[in-house]
Coordinates of C-alpha atoms in Angstrom, one line a residue:
Chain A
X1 CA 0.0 0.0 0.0
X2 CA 3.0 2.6 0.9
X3 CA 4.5 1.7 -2.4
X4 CA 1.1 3.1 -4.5
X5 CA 1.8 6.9 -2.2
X6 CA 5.6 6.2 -3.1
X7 CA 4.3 5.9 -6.8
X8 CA 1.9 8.5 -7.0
X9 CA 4.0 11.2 -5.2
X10 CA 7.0 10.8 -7.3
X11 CA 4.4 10.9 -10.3
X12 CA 3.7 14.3 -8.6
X13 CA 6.9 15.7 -8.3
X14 CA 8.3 14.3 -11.7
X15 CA 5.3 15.8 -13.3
X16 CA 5.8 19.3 -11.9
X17 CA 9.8 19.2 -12.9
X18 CA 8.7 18.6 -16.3
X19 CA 6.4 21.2 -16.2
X20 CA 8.7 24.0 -15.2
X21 CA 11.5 22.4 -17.8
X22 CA 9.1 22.1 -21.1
X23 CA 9.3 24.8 -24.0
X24 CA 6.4 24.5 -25.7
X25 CA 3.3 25.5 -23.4
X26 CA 0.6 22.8 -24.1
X27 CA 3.5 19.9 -23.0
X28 CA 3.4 21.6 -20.0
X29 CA -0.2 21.6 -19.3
X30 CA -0.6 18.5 -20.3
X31 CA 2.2 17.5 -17.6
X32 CA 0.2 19.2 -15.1
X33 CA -3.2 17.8 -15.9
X34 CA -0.8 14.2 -15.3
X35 CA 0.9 15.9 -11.9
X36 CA -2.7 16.9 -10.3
X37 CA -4.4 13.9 -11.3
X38 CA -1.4 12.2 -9.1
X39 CA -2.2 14.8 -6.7
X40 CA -5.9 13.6 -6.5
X41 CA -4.6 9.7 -6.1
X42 CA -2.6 11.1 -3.2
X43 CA -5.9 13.2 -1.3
X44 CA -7.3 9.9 -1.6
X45 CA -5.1 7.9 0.0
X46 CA -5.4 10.6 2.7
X47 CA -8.2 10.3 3.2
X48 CA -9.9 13.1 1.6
X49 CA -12.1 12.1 -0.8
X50 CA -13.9 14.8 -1.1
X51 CA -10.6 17.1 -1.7
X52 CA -9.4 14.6 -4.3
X53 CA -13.1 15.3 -6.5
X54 CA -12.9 19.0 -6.4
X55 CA -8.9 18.9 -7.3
X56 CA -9.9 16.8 -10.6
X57 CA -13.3 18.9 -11.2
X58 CA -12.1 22.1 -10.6
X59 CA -8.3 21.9 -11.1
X60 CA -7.0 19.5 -13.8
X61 CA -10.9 20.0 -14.9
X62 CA -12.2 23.8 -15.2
X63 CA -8.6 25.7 -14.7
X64 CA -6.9 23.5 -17.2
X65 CA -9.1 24.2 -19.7
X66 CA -8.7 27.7 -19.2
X67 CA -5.0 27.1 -19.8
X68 CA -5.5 25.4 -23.4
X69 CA -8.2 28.1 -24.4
X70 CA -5.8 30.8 -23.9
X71 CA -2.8 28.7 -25.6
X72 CA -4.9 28.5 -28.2
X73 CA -6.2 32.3 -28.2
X74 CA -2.5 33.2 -27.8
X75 CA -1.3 31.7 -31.1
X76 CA 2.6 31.9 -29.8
X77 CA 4.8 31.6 -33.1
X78 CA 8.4 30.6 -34.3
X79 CA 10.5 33.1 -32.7
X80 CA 8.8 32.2 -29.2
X81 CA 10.0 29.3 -28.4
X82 CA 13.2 29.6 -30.1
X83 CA 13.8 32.5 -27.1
X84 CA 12.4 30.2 -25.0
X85 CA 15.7 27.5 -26.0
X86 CA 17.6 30.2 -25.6
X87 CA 16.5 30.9 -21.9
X88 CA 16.2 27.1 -21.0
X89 CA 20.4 26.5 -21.6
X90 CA 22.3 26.3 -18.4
X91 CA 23.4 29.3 -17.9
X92 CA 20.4 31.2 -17.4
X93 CA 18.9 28.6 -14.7
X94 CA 21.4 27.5 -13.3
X95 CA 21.8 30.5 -10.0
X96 CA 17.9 30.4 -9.4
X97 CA 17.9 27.0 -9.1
X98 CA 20.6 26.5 -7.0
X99 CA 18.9 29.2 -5.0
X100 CA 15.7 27.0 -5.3
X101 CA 17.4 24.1 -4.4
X102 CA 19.0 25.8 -1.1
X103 CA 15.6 26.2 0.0
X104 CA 14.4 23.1 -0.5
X105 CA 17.3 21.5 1.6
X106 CA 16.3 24.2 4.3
X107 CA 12.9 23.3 4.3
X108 CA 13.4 19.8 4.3
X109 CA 16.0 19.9 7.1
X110 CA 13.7 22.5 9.0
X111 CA 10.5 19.4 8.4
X112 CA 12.6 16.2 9.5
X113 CA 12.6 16.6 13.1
X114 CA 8.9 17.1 13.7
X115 CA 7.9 14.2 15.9
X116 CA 5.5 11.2 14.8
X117 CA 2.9 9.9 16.8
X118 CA -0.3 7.4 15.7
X119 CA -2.0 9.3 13.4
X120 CA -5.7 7.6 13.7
X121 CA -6.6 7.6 9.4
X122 CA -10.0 7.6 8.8
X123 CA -11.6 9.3 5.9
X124 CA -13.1 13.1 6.3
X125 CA -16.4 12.9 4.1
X126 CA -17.9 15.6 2.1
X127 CA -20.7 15.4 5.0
X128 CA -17.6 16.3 7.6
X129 CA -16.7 19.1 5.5
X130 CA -20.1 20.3 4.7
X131 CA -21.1 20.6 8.5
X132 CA -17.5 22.9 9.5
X133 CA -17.9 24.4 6.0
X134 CA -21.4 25.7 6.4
X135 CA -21.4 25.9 10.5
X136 CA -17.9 27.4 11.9
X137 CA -16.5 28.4 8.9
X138 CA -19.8 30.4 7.2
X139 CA -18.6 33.5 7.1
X140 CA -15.4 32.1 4.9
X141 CA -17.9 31.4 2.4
X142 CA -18.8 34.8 2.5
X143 CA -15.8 36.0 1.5
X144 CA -14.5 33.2 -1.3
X145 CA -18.2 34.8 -2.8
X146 CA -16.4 38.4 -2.4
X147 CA -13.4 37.2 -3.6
X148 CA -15.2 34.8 -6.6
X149 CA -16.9 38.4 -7.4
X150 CA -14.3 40.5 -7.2
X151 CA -12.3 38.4 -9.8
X152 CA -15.4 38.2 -12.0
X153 CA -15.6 41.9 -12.2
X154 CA -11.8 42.7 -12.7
X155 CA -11.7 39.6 -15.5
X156 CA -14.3 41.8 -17.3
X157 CA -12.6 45.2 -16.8
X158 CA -9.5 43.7 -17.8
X159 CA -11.0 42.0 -21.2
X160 CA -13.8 43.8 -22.5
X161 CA -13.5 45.1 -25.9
X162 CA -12.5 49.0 -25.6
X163 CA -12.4 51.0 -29.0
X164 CA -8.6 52.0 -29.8
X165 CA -7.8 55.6 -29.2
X166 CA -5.4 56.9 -30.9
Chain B
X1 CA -3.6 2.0 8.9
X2 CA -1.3 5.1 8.1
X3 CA -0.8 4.9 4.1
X4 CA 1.1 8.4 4.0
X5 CA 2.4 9.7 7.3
X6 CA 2.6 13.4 7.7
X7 CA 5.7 13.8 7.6
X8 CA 5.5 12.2 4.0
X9 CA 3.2 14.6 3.2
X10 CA 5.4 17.3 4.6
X11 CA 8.0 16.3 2.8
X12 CA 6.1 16.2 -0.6
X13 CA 4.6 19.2 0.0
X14 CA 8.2 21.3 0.1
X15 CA 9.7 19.6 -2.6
X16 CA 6.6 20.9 -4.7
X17 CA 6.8 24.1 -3.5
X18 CA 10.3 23.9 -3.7
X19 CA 9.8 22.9 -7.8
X20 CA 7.0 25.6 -8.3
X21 CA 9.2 28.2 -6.8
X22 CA 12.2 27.1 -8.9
X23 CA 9.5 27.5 -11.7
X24 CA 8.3 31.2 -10.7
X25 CA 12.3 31.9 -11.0
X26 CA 13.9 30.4 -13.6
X27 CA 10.8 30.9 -16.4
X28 CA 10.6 34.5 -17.4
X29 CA 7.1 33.0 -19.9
X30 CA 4.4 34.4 -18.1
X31 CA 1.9 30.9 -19.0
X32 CA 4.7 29.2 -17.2
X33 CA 5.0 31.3 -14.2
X34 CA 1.2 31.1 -13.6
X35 CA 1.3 27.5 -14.2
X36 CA 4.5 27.4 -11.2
X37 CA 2.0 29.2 -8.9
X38 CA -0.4 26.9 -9.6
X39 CA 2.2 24.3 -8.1
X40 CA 2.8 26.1 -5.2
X41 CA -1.1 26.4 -4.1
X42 CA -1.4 22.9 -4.6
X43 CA 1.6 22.2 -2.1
X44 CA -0.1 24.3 0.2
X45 CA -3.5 22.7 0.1
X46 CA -1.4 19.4 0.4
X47 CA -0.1 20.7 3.8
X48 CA -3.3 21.7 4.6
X49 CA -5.3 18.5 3.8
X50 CA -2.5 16.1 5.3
X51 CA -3.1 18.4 8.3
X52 CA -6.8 17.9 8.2
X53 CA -6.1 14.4 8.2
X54 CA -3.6 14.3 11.2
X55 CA -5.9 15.7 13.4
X56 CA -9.0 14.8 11.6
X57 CA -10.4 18.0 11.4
X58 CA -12.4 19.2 8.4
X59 CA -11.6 22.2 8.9
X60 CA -8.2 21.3 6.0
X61 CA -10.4 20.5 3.8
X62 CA -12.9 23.6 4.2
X63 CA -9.2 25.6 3.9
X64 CA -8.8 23.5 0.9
X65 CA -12.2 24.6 -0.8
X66 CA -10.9 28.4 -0.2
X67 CA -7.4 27.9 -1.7
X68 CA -9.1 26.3 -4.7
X69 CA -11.2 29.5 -5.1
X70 CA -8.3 31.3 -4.7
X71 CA -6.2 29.5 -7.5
X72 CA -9.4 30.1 -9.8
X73 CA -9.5 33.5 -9.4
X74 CA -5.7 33.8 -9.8
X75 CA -5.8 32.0 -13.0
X76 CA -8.7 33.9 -14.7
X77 CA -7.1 37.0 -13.7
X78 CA -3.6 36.0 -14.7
X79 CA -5.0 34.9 -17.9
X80 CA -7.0 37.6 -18.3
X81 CA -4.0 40.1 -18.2
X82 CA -2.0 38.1 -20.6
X83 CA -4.7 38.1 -23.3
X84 CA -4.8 41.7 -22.7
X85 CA -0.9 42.4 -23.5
X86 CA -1.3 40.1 -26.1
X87 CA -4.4 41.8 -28.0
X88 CA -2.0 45.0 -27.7
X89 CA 0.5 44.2 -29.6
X90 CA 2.8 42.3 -27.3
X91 CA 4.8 39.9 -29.6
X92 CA 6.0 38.1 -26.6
X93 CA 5.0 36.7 -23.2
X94 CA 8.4 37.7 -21.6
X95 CA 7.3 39.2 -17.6
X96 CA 10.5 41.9 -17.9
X97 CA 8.6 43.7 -20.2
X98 CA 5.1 44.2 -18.8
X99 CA 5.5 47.5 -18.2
X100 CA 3.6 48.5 -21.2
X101 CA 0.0 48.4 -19.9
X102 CA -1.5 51.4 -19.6
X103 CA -4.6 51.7 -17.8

């Protein structure tokens, strides 16, 4: 059973290090469609059901697509990802990620120590979630709905169709 | 029975947000920087789910929901902007030069 996690999480992270590494942009989101579906095998053996159907719904589902519309919208030619070669060679990545990867050894060393006890697994359901979602935790609801609208609104501002002055 | 321990989790969870952050740096594309964020929110929902599930609370998983309607909104707006450099005239999606949108 620890083997399937093992599986699935190195799925996860071997997904997301080909995203970051792939020039042309619809490998990429193809990649991460592959890494969050992992991601969604992983909530699930977590426990969290219920996490792990929103993630493929609303992640590698609704967002995704949003991706690939405007990939396609975008219509990035030639010249693109030749630049993008150029940026990918060695030389241009190579100090950020060795300053990525200094963090990553910090934040794993700072992680190690933290002490195990019996964790006692059993699955949080959607009925769980609905009851702390909708009786402690209303008023977060309240504002994701701000924020929801507040995105709406500036996603409009942003794309509506102005006429070109000159 | 404990399939994933939390400090498995833990440790997945930084080495994702250790890859999308490595992503937000290295990639000057703004698709791809998006797409590195998107990483990151999903390590921190991890953290917060395989905390739900340590304690069993739900209260992880209502955090979840939120960080998923955060990353929604993040993306549309993200996108958003980028299709309106691009219907300007922006040849390219490099983020040193987005400096260029007035109002």
């Amino acid at each position: 059973m620890h083997a399937l996690a093992l599986l699935a999480a190195s799925v996860t992270v071997i997904g997301a290090i080909m995203v970051i590494t792939r020039k042309v942009a619809v490998h990429a989101v193809l990649y991460l469609v592959v890494t969050l579906l992992a991601l969604a095998a992983l909530l699930v053996m977590l426990g969290a059901s219920f996490a792990a159907m929103l993630e493929i719904i609303i992640y590698a589902g609704a967002i995704m697509v949003l991706f690939v519309f405007v990939i396609m919208m975008l219509n990035l030619g030639q010249p693109d990802s030749a630049r993008e070669k150029e940026w990918l060679r060695p030389r241009a990545w190579l100090g950020p990620g060795i300053l990525a990867a200094i963090v990553c050894a910090e934040l794993l060393y700072c992680v190690s120590p933290l002490s195990e006890s019996t964790p006692s697994l059993s699955p949080i359901t959607a009925h769980d979630v609905g009851l702390s979602l909708f009786g402690r935790y209303v008023l977060m609801v309240e504002l994701a709905s701000f924020l929801l609208l507040a995105g709406l609104i500036s996603v409009f501002h942003i794309g509506r169709n102005r006429v070109e002055d000159p | 029975m404990p399939v994933f321990s939390f400090n498995d989790t833990l440790l997945l969870a930084t080495i994702l947000l250790s890859v999308g952050l490595a992503g937000v740096l290295i990639r000057r594309n703004l698709l791809f920087m998006l797409m590195s964020l998107d990483i990151m929110l999903n390590a921190a929902a991890l953290v917060f789910v395989g905390a739900g599930a340590r304690w069993h609370d739900a209260a992880g998983q209502v955090m979840f929901l939120l960080i998923l309607a955060l990353a929604a909104v993040e993306t549309a707006v993200g996108l958003a902007i980028i299709l309106c450099l691009h219907a300007r005239g922006r040849p390219t999606l490099d983020a040193d030069t987005g400096n260029l949108l007035q109002g």
